Short mmCIF file of C-alpha atoms in Angstrom, two decimals:
data_model
loop_
_atom_site.label_atom_id
_atom_site.label_comp_id
_atom_site.label_asym_id
_atom_site.label_seq_id
_atom_site.Cartn_x
_atom_site.Cartn_y
_atom_site.Cartn_z
CA MET A 1 5.55 25.14 14.23
CA ILE A 2 2.84 22.58 13.78
CA ARG A 3 -0.60 24.10 12.57
CA GLU A 4 -2.90 21.44 13.96
CA THR A 5 -5.71 20.83 11.11
CA LYS A 6 -9.10 19.20 11.55
CA ALA A 7 -10.42 16.95 8.97
CA THR A 8 -12.45 19.05 6.74
CA ALA A 9 -15.82 18.01 5.31
CA ASP A 10 -15.84 18.64 1.70
CA SER A 11 -17.49 15.93 -0.56
CA PHE A 12 -14.03 14.21 -0.85
CA THR A 13 -12.99 14.27 2.81
CA GLN A 14 -16.49 13.66 4.54
CA VAL A 15 -16.67 10.00 5.21
CA LYS A 16 -20.28 8.75 4.84
CA ARG A 17 -19.79 5.36 5.54
CA LEU A 18 -18.84 3.23 8.56
CA PRO A 19 -18.57 6.69 10.65
CA ASP A 20 -17.47 4.82 13.70
CA LYS A 21 -14.14 4.16 11.91
CA VAL A 22 -13.76 8.09 11.31
CA ARG A 23 -11.16 9.87 13.01
CA THR A 24 -10.90 13.60 12.74
CA ASP A 25 -7.97 14.69 15.06
CA ALA A 26 -4.62 15.38 13.49
CA THR A 27 -2.73 13.77 15.87
CA THR A 28 -4.18 10.37 14.71
CA MET A 29 -3.54 11.57 11.15
CA PHE A 30 0.11 12.52 12.04
CA SER A 31 0.87 9.20 13.84
CA ILE A 32 -0.45 7.15 10.85
CA LEU A 33 1.62 9.06 8.43
CA ASP A 34 4.60 8.84 10.74
CA ALA A 35 4.38 5.02 10.89
CA GLY A 36 4.25 4.32 7.20
CA ILE A 37 7.08 4.25 4.46
CA VAL A 38 5.19 4.00 1.22
CA ALA A 39 2.19 6.25 0.16
CA HIS A 40 0.00 5.59 -2.99
CA VAL A 41 -0.28 8.65 -4.90
CA GLY A 42 -3.12 8.81 -7.73
CA VAL A 43 -3.16 11.31 -10.52
CA VAL A 44 -5.22 11.39 -13.58
CA ASP A 45 -3.70 11.43 -17.04
CA GLY A 46 -6.24 12.19 -19.65
CA ASN A 47 -9.09 10.23 -17.94
CA GLN A 48 -6.76 7.55 -16.63
CA PRO A 49 -6.12 7.43 -13.32
CA ILE A 50 -2.42 6.17 -12.25
CA VAL A 51 -1.54 5.01 -8.74
CA VAL A 52 2.14 4.95 -7.86
CA PRO A 53 4.07 3.92 -4.70
CA VAL A 54 6.43 6.58 -3.49
CA GLY A 55 8.50 7.06 -0.29
CA TYR A 56 7.36 10.12 1.81
CA ALA A 57 7.84 11.76 4.91
CA ARG A 58 5.50 14.05 7.19
CA ASP A 59 6.90 17.36 8.37
CA GLY A 60 4.75 19.26 10.50
CA ASN A 61 1.47 19.98 8.66
CA ARG A 62 2.78 18.96 5.00
CA LEU A 63 3.54 15.62 3.37
CA LEU A 64 6.86 15.52 1.14
CA ILE A 65 7.52 13.01 -1.48
CA HIS A 66 10.27 12.94 -3.96
CA GLY A 67 10.88 11.03 -7.14
CA SER A 68 12.61 11.25 -10.46
CA SER A 69 12.01 14.61 -12.28
CA ALA A 70 11.49 12.42 -15.61
CA SER A 71 8.66 10.41 -14.21
CA ARG A 72 5.14 10.56 -15.57
CA LEU A 73 3.67 10.88 -11.96
CA PHE A 74 6.07 13.78 -10.69
CA LYS A 75 5.59 15.79 -14.17
CA LEU A 76 1.93 15.52 -13.86
CA LEU A 77 1.96 16.64 -10.31
CA ASP A 78 4.41 19.42 -11.00
CA SER A 79 1.99 20.61 -13.66
CA GLY A 80 -0.80 21.21 -11.29
CA ALA A 81 -2.92 18.01 -11.49
CA PRO A 82 -5.05 17.27 -8.38
CA ALA A 83 -3.41 14.49 -6.19
CA SER A 84 -4.55 11.80 -3.98
CA VAL A 85 -2.17 10.41 -1.31
CA THR A 86 -3.13 7.58 0.71
CA VAL A 87 -1.13 5.67 3.38
CA THR A 88 -2.48 2.66 4.52
CA LEU A 89 -1.16 0.41 7.39
CA LEU A 90 -2.62 -3.02 7.58
CA ASP A 91 -2.79 -4.16 11.06
CA GLY A 92 -5.00 -7.37 10.97
CA LEU A 93 -7.38 -9.97 9.39
CA VAL A 94 -10.65 -10.13 11.08
CA LEU A 95 -12.40 -13.32 10.95
CA ALA A 96 -15.88 -12.82 12.03
CA ARG A 97 -18.44 -15.45 12.37
CA SER A 98 -20.21 -14.18 9.25
CA LEU A 99 -18.29 -13.81 5.98
CA PHE A 100 -19.98 -10.38 5.57
CA GLU A 101 -18.47 -9.09 8.86
CA SER A 102 -15.09 -10.53 8.11
CA SER A 103 -12.65 -7.80 7.16
CA MET A 104 -9.22 -6.19 7.94
CA ASN A 105 -7.89 -4.01 10.57
CA TYR A 106 -5.93 -1.16 9.22
CA ARG A 107 -5.40 2.42 9.53
CA CYS A 108 -5.65 4.66 6.61
CA VAL A 109 -5.21 8.64 5.63
CA MET A 110 -6.21 9.80 2.50
CA ALA A 111 -5.20 13.34 1.61
CA PHE A 112 -5.91 15.56 -1.40
CA GLY A 113 -4.78 18.68 -2.78
CA ILE A 114 -2.20 20.08 -5.31
CA THR A 115 1.55 19.57 -4.82
CA HIS A 116 4.14 22.65 -4.55
CA ARG A 117 7.63 21.97 -5.75
CA LEU A 118 10.40 22.54 -3.72
CA GLU A 119 13.45 24.10 -4.88
CA GLY A 120 17.20 25.19 -3.74
CA ASP A 121 17.68 24.98 0.17
CA ASP A 122 14.03 24.00 0.55
CA GLU A 123 14.46 20.78 -1.66
CA ILE A 124 17.66 20.06 0.07
CA GLU A 125 15.74 20.16 3.56
CA GLY A 126 13.12 18.34 2.03
CA LEU A 127 15.06 15.44 0.96
CA ARG A 128 16.94 15.51 4.47
CA ILE A 129 13.47 15.10 6.13
CA ILE A 130 12.35 12.19 3.83
CA THR A 131 15.76 10.38 4.25
CA GLU A 132 15.32 10.87 8.18
CA HIS A 133 12.01 9.36 8.15
CA LEU A 134 12.67 6.53 6.00
CA MET A 135 16.33 5.74 7.25
CA PRO A 136 16.82 7.65 10.40
CA GLY A 137 20.55 8.87 11.03
CA ARG A 138 21.34 7.94 7.26
CA TRP A 139 21.37 11.76 6.05
CA ASN A 140 24.77 12.39 7.72
CA HIS A 141 26.31 9.02 6.71
CA ALA A 142 26.10 8.65 3.07
CA ARG A 143 27.18 10.99 0.19
CA GLN A 144 25.24 14.14 -0.43
CA PRO A 145 23.70 15.03 -3.58
CA THR A 146 25.40 16.67 -6.38
CA SER A 147 23.73 19.48 -8.29
CA GLN A 148 23.30 17.09 -11.33
CA GLU A 149 21.45 14.44 -8.89
CA LEU A 150 19.41 17.29 -7.45
CA LYS A 151 18.33 18.11 -10.88
CA ALA A 152 17.09 14.66 -11.58
CA THR A 153 15.15 14.59 -8.44
CA MET A 154 11.97 16.14 -7.77
CA THR A 155 10.74 17.02 -4.39
CA LEU A 156 7.12 18.04 -3.71
CA GLU A 157 5.05 19.27 -0.74
CA LEU A 158 1.50 18.70 -0.25
CA LYS A 159 -0.06 20.73 2.60
CA LEU A 160 -2.32 18.59 4.76
CA ASP A 161 -5.54 20.66 4.84
CA ARG A 162 -7.73 18.26 3.04
CA TRP A 163 -7.72 14.70 4.58
CA SER A 164 -9.86 11.95 6.17
CA VAL A 165 -8.75 9.09 8.37
CA LYS A 166 -10.45 5.76 8.88
CA VAL A 167 -9.26 3.19 11.61
CA SER A 168 -10.68 -0.14 11.75
CA GLU A 169 -9.51 -1.95 14.87
CA GLY A 170 -10.52 -4.60 17.58
CA PRO A 171 -12.45 -7.59 17.21
CA PRO A 172 -15.07 -8.86 14.77
CA ASP A 173 -18.34 -7.04 14.90
CA ASP A 174 -20.89 -9.88 14.58
CA LEU A 175 -24.68 -9.90 14.71
CA ASP A 176 -26.14 -11.06 17.96
CA GLN A 177 -27.58 -13.83 16.11
CA ASP A 178 -24.26 -15.39 14.76
CA LEU A 179 -23.13 -15.24 18.39
CA THR A 180 -25.93 -17.35 19.63
CA SER A 181 -26.68 -19.44 16.97
CA THR A 182 -25.36 -23.10 16.84
CA GLU A 183 -23.03 -22.55 13.91
CA GLY A 184 -21.81 -19.17 15.24
CA SER A 185 -21.18 -20.28 18.77
CA SER A 186 -18.88 -22.93 17.82
CA LEU A 187 -16.76 -20.92 15.51
CA TRP A 188 -13.48 -19.54 15.98
CA ALA A 189 -13.61 -15.79 15.66
CA GLY A 190 -11.09 -13.20 16.19
CA VAL A 191 -7.98 -11.28 14.82
CA VAL A 192 -4.74 -12.31 13.20
CA PRO A 193 -2.52 -9.63 13.64
CA ILE A 194 -0.18 -8.37 10.84
CA THR A 195 2.97 -6.41 11.66
CA GLU A 196 5.84 -5.15 9.10
CA GLN A 197 9.13 -5.94 10.54
CA LEU A 198 12.55 -4.98 9.71
CA GLY A 199 14.97 -7.88 9.38
CA ILE A 200 18.69 -8.24 9.77
CA PRO A 201 20.82 -5.60 7.68
CA ILE A 202 22.53 -7.32 4.86
CA PRO A 203 25.61 -5.36 3.86
CA ASP A 204 26.79 -5.43 0.09
CA GLN A 205 29.81 -7.08 -1.21
CA TYR A 206 32.00 -3.90 -1.04
CA VAL A 207 31.45 -3.48 2.63
CA PRO A 208 35.02 -4.55 4.38
CA SER A 209 34.46 -7.45 6.45
CA GLY A 210 34.26 -6.60 10.18
CA THR A 211 32.54 -3.23 9.47
CA PRO A 212 29.82 -3.00 12.26
CA VAL A 213 26.24 -2.13 11.43
CA PRO A 214 25.84 1.44 12.16
CA ASP A 215 24.34 2.32 15.62
CA TYR A 216 21.87 4.47 13.95
CA LEU A 217 20.45 1.61 11.96
CA LYS A 218 19.87 -0.65 15.11
CA THR A 219 17.29 1.66 16.19
CA TRP A 220 15.07 1.34 13.46
CA GLY A 221 11.77 -0.19 13.86
CA ARG A 222 8.44 0.33 12.49
CA ASN A 223 4.73 -0.18 13.83
CA MET B 1 -7.85 -22.18 -17.82
CA ILE B 2 -5.48 -19.35 -17.31
CA ARG B 3 -4.88 -17.41 -20.45
CA GLU B 4 -1.30 -15.97 -20.08
CA THR B 5 -0.94 -12.28 -20.92
CA LYS B 6 2.02 -10.18 -21.65
CA ALA B 7 2.61 -6.88 -20.82
CA THR B 8 1.32 -4.74 -23.40
CA ALA B 9 2.81 -1.57 -24.59
CA ASP B 10 0.34 1.30 -24.62
CA SER B 11 1.38 4.80 -23.00
CA PHE B 12 0.12 3.67 -19.60
CA THR B 13 1.83 0.14 -19.32
CA GLN B 14 5.05 0.89 -21.25
CA VAL B 15 7.64 1.67 -18.59
CA LYS B 16 10.31 4.06 -19.67
CA ARG B 17 12.32 4.62 -16.88
CA LEU B 18 14.49 2.14 -15.11
CA PRO B 19 13.90 -0.54 -17.68
CA ASP B 20 16.17 -2.99 -15.84
CA LYS B 21 13.22 -3.01 -13.26
CA VAL B 22 10.75 -4.00 -15.71
CA ARG B 23 9.23 -7.63 -15.84
CA THR B 24 6.96 -8.46 -18.56
CA ASP B 25 6.09 -12.18 -17.85
CA ALA B 26 2.55 -12.96 -16.25
CA THR B 27 3.98 -15.49 -14.02
CA THR B 28 5.97 -12.58 -12.21
CA MET B 29 2.79 -10.62 -12.08
CA PHE B 30 0.80 -13.45 -10.93
CA SER B 31 3.30 -14.22 -8.18
CA ILE B 32 3.12 -10.49 -6.94
CA LEU B 33 -0.71 -10.49 -6.93
CA ASP B 34 -0.69 -13.94 -5.11
CA ALA B 35 1.62 -12.64 -2.35
CA GLY B 36 -0.33 -9.42 -1.67
CA ILE B 37 -3.42 -8.65 0.72
CA VAL B 38 -4.37 -4.93 -0.19
CA ALA B 39 -4.62 -3.14 -3.40
CA HIS B 40 -4.64 0.46 -3.94
CA VAL B 41 -7.52 1.35 -6.50
CA GLY B 42 -7.59 4.76 -7.99
CA VAL B 43 -10.37 5.93 -9.83
CA VAL B 44 -11.56 9.86 -11.01
CA ASP B 45 -14.45 11.45 -9.45
CA GLY B 46 -14.90 14.94 -11.62
CA ASN B 47 -11.29 15.98 -11.91
CA GLN B 48 -10.06 14.48 -8.44
CA PRO B 49 -8.47 11.16 -8.40
CA ILE B 50 -9.21 9.11 -5.28
CA VAL B 51 -6.98 6.27 -4.03
CA VAL B 52 -8.70 3.59 -1.73
CA PRO B 53 -7.20 0.65 -0.14
CA VAL B 54 -9.35 -2.78 -0.88
CA GLY B 55 -8.89 -6.54 -0.35
CA TYR B 56 -8.50 -8.46 -3.50
CA ALA B 57 -7.77 -11.90 -5.03
CA ARG B 58 -6.42 -12.99 -8.41
CA ASP B 59 -8.18 -15.69 -10.10
CA GLY B 60 -6.56 -16.96 -13.46
CA ASN B 61 -6.30 -13.60 -15.66
CA ARG B 62 -8.58 -11.57 -13.59
CA LEU B 63 -8.41 -9.55 -10.27
CA LEU B 64 -11.48 -9.60 -8.05
CA ILE B 65 -12.25 -6.81 -5.65
CA HIS B 66 -15.44 -6.55 -3.43
CA GLY B 67 -16.85 -3.64 -1.25
CA SER B 68 -19.99 -1.87 -0.37
CA SER B 69 -22.56 -1.43 -2.88
CA ALA B 70 -22.93 2.25 -1.11
CA SER B 71 -19.20 3.22 -1.24
CA ARG B 72 -18.23 6.08 -3.73
CA LEU B 73 -15.40 3.81 -5.14
CA PHE B 74 -17.55 0.91 -6.01
CA LYS B 75 -20.24 3.28 -7.43
CA LEU B 76 -17.89 4.93 -9.48
CA LEU B 77 -16.29 1.65 -10.86
CA ASP B 78 -19.78 0.40 -11.63
CA SER B 79 -20.71 3.16 -13.68
CA GLY B 80 -17.75 2.34 -15.85
CA ALA B 81 -14.87 4.84 -14.66
CA PRO B 82 -11.55 3.84 -15.66
CA ALA B 83 -9.59 2.10 -12.94
CA SER B 84 -6.16 1.95 -11.77
CA VAL B 85 -5.02 -1.03 -9.47
CA THR B 86 -1.82 -0.92 -7.96
CA VAL B 87 -0.53 -3.81 -5.58
CA THR B 88 3.05 -2.88 -3.97
CA LEU B 89 5.01 -5.53 -1.76
CA LEU B 90 7.81 -3.68 0.05
CA ASP B 91 10.82 -5.76 0.44
CA GLY B 92 13.59 -3.64 1.90
CA LEU B 93 15.45 -0.38 2.56
CA VAL B 94 18.30 0.06 0.26
CA LEU B 95 21.06 1.96 1.95
CA ALA B 96 23.42 3.18 -0.99
CA ARG B 97 26.67 5.07 -0.36
CA SER B 98 25.28 8.13 -2.09
CA LEU B 99 21.76 9.38 -0.90
CA PHE B 100 20.68 9.66 -4.56
CA GLU B 101 20.99 5.74 -5.33
CA SER B 102 19.38 5.06 -1.87
CA SER B 103 15.90 3.51 -2.49
CA MET B 104 13.67 0.59 -1.70
CA ASN B 105 13.36 -2.94 -2.78
CA TYR B 106 9.53 -3.63 -4.01
CA ARG B 107 7.59 -5.66 -6.22
CA CYS B 108 4.82 -3.60 -7.89
CA VAL B 109 1.92 -4.46 -10.21
CA MET B 110 -0.04 -1.61 -11.90
CA ALA B 111 -3.16 -2.74 -13.70
CA PHE B 112 -5.57 -0.68 -15.86
CA GLY B 113 -8.90 -1.16 -17.36
CA ILE B 114 -12.65 -1.05 -16.70
CA THR B 115 -14.27 -3.55 -14.00
CA HIS B 116 -17.19 -5.58 -14.59
CA ARG B 117 -19.73 -6.30 -12.10
CA LEU B 118 -20.08 -10.06 -11.10
CA GLU B 119 -23.63 -11.09 -10.05
CA GLY B 120 -25.66 -14.01 -9.06
CA ASP B 121 -23.78 -17.32 -8.80
CA ASP B 122 -20.61 -15.39 -10.18
CA GLU B 123 -20.60 -13.00 -7.46
CA ILE B 124 -20.70 -16.00 -4.74
CA GLU B 125 -17.99 -17.67 -6.46
CA GLY B 126 -15.90 -14.25 -6.52
CA LEU B 127 -16.49 -13.78 -3.07
CA ARG B 128 -15.38 -17.34 -2.14
CA ILE B 129 -12.12 -16.77 -4.14
CA ILE B 130 -11.54 -13.25 -2.47
CA THR B 131 -12.13 -15.26 0.88
CA GLU B 132 -9.79 -18.14 0.05
CA HIS B 133 -6.88 -15.78 -0.85
CA LEU B 134 -7.35 -13.58 2.20
CA MET B 135 -8.45 -16.06 4.71
CA PRO B 136 -7.44 -19.65 3.14
CA GLY B 137 -9.97 -22.34 4.48
CA ARG B 138 -12.23 -19.73 6.07
CA TRP B 139 -15.11 -20.05 3.36
CA ASN B 140 -16.32 -23.23 4.56
CA HIS B 141 -16.13 -22.49 8.10
CA ALA B 142 -18.04 -19.10 8.57
CA ARG B 143 -21.92 -18.29 8.14
CA GLN B 144 -22.50 -17.83 4.30
CA PRO B 145 -23.77 -14.40 3.21
CA THR B 146 -27.69 -13.86 3.16
CA SER B 147 -29.35 -12.41 0.06
CA GLN B 148 -29.56 -8.95 1.87
CA GLU B 149 -25.71 -8.93 2.74
CA LEU B 150 -25.09 -9.90 -1.01
CA LYS B 151 -27.11 -6.85 -2.08
CA ALA B 152 -25.04 -4.74 0.17
CA THR B 153 -21.82 -6.03 -1.40
CA MET B 154 -20.48 -5.25 -4.75
CA THR B 155 -17.88 -7.72 -6.60
CA LEU B 156 -16.05 -6.47 -9.39
CA GLU B 157 -13.66 -8.01 -11.77
CA LEU B 158 -10.91 -6.62 -13.62
CA LYS B 159 -9.41 -8.42 -16.61
CA LEU B 160 -5.53 -8.46 -16.25
CA ASP B 161 -4.90 -7.40 -19.74
CA ARG B 162 -3.46 -3.90 -19.45
CA TRP B 163 -0.69 -4.07 -16.70
CA SER B 164 3.05 -3.35 -16.02
CA VAL B 165 5.30 -4.78 -13.36
CA LYS B 166 8.54 -3.15 -11.78
CA VAL B 167 10.67 -5.28 -9.41
CA SER B 168 13.38 -3.46 -7.46
CA GLU B 169 15.64 -6.07 -5.83
CA GLY B 170 19.32 -6.76 -4.68
CA PRO B 171 21.89 -4.79 -3.18
CA PRO B 172 22.57 -0.82 -3.78
CA ASP B 173 23.73 0.33 -7.30
CA ASP B 174 26.32 2.85 -6.28
CA LEU B 175 28.69 4.66 -8.75
CA ASP B 176 32.13 3.33 -9.11
CA GLN B 177 33.37 6.45 -7.52
CA ASP B 178 31.25 6.20 -4.32
CA LEU B 179 32.65 2.60 -4.11
CA THR B 180 36.57 3.84 -4.02
CA SER B 181 36.35 7.21 -2.64
CA THR B 182 37.56 7.61 1.03
CA GLU B 183 34.14 8.60 2.12
CA GLY B 184 32.39 5.77 0.26
CA SER B 185 34.62 2.86 0.75
CA SER B 186 34.28 3.43 4.66
CA LEU B 187 30.49 3.54 4.82
CA TRP B 188 28.16 0.81 5.73
CA ALA B 189 25.70 -0.18 2.58
CA GLY B 190 23.44 -2.50 2.14
CA VAL B 191 19.71 -3.65 2.43
CA VAL B 192 17.60 -3.72 5.42
CA PRO B 193 14.80 -6.54 4.66
CA ILE B 194 11.07 -5.76 5.47
CA THR B 195 8.55 -8.45 5.72
CA GLU B 196 4.93 -8.50 6.55
CA GLN B 197 4.33 -11.05 9.31
CA LEU B 198 1.12 -12.79 10.72
CA GLY B 199 1.01 -12.83 14.37
CA ILE B 200 -0.47 -15.21 16.87
CA PRO B 201 -4.27 -15.39 16.38
CA ILE B 202 -6.37 -13.48 19.03
CA PRO B 203 -9.80 -15.17 19.78
CA ASP B 204 -12.56 -12.61 20.68
CA GLN B 205 -14.41 -12.80 23.99
CA TYR B 206 -17.11 -15.03 22.69
CA VAL B 207 -15.00 -17.66 21.84
CA PRO B 208 -15.18 -20.75 24.42
CA SER B 209 -12.04 -20.89 26.20
CA GLY B 210 -10.13 -24.20 25.22
CA THR B 211 -11.33 -23.62 21.50
CA PRO B 212 -8.40 -24.68 19.45
CA VAL B 213 -7.21 -22.42 16.74
CA PRO B 214 -8.53 -23.92 13.29
CA ASP B 215 -5.97 -25.88 11.51
CA TYR B 216 -6.39 -24.20 8.34
CA LEU B 217 -5.43 -20.91 10.09
CA LYS B 218 -2.08 -22.44 11.08
CA THR B 219 -1.09 -22.71 7.57
CA TRP B 220 -1.38 -18.79 6.86
CA GLY B 221 1.89 -17.00 6.00
CA ARG B 222 2.68 -14.17 3.81
CA ASN B 223 5.78 -13.34 1.80
#
C-alpha cells in the first residue's frame, strides 16, 4: 500500500524561494523519482559533506539505494548519519532575453532522513526492486546474488516523509521591458530541450553471435 | 594559464575502492567537467547535509557556480561552509550475467573545498564564463545584467585542488564461472548506452515568426 505523503514544512523542506516552482503533491514527487536513474546522496563526515551518485528505486513511500558495504558513504549512512538524497532531471536550457532570467528547466526532488538497512529477505526484495527499476525484466534473467555477494552489498531504505519538489518548466519568464525593448524584441528566446536517451544495446564479446536482444530490454525508455 | 593539478590523497580524495576506476590526471577531470551541465553541491547546515543542483562552468583550475544571493546554499557557502561538488555523467547501463556485477558506466568528479565569492568585474567575468559554458555564444546576444540583478546573484569559485575522479567504462566484468556456466553462457550481456541530447530549439511566443534560430545555437551539442 502506498501511503501518500505531503511535503512537510520544516526548515529543510519548506522552499522559500521561487514558490511558483514548488510542488507539494506526492504524485509529482513519485513521478520524478520513477523517471530517474541516479540520485546524488549527501552525507557528512566530520564537518565535510560528501556527495556520491548512486542508483536507486522508489517503492511506494520509500526510496531504496544499494552499494558496497565497504564504501564510506554506505558505512556512514548505516551508522545513522543524516542523509540528503537529491534526484534531478534536466529538461532544458532556457534562453531568456536577459541573462539574469536565463536558466534551466528541471524537475528536482530533495529528500531528507536517516536510512534504515534492509537485511535477509527484505534486502533481496529491495535489490529486486532496484534492479527492476534500473533494468526492467532483468532480475529473472541474470544470475542471482550469492550469500557472499549479498554480504558485500548494503541495501538501504529512506522513508519519503521529509521532502521538497521543485519543477521549472515552460518558456523564459522575461521582464516586460525586455519583451518590448528594441534589443529584446529582436532576440531569439526560448527553450532548448534536453533528453536522456538509451542507445542501441551493445553485446559483450562473450555473447554468441546471433543471440537476439532480449524482449524486456526493447521496452526500456527514459523521459 | 591553467595550472595542472594532480589528484591529492587526503582522506576524502583518495579512492580506496575499485582502484581500476580511478583517474588521477587533471586532463580527464577537466574533460568531465567540460562535458557536464549540472553539478550537485553539498553543504552542511547544522548536522543536516543538503544537496542542490546548480549550473556551473570550469575555467582553468577553478570551478564556477552562480545562484541567488538569497538561497540557503549560497549563503552557507559564502559563510565559509565546506563544500562538496560532484559532477556525474551517466554513460550506460551495464548488464552483467550476475546481478552483482551489473552496474552503470559513468564519469564522476568529486571536488572539495571552500568557495570564494567573486565581486565586481571578477563576478561579471565569472558569469560570462558560466553562460558561455552552458549556452555558448549567448553572452553577447542577450541583455546584460543590471547592478540590481548582479546584487541578487552570487558567483562563487572553487579552486580545483582537492578532487577525485572515477570512470567506469566498457563491457561487464563477469566472473569466469558466469561466462562458462550453462546459465551464464546463454545470457545476453552488455551495455545499453545513455546519452544526453539537445532537442530542436523551441522559440517562445514573443519571437517574431520567421526569426531564424541563431547560428551559435546550432553548434551546441553534449557528450
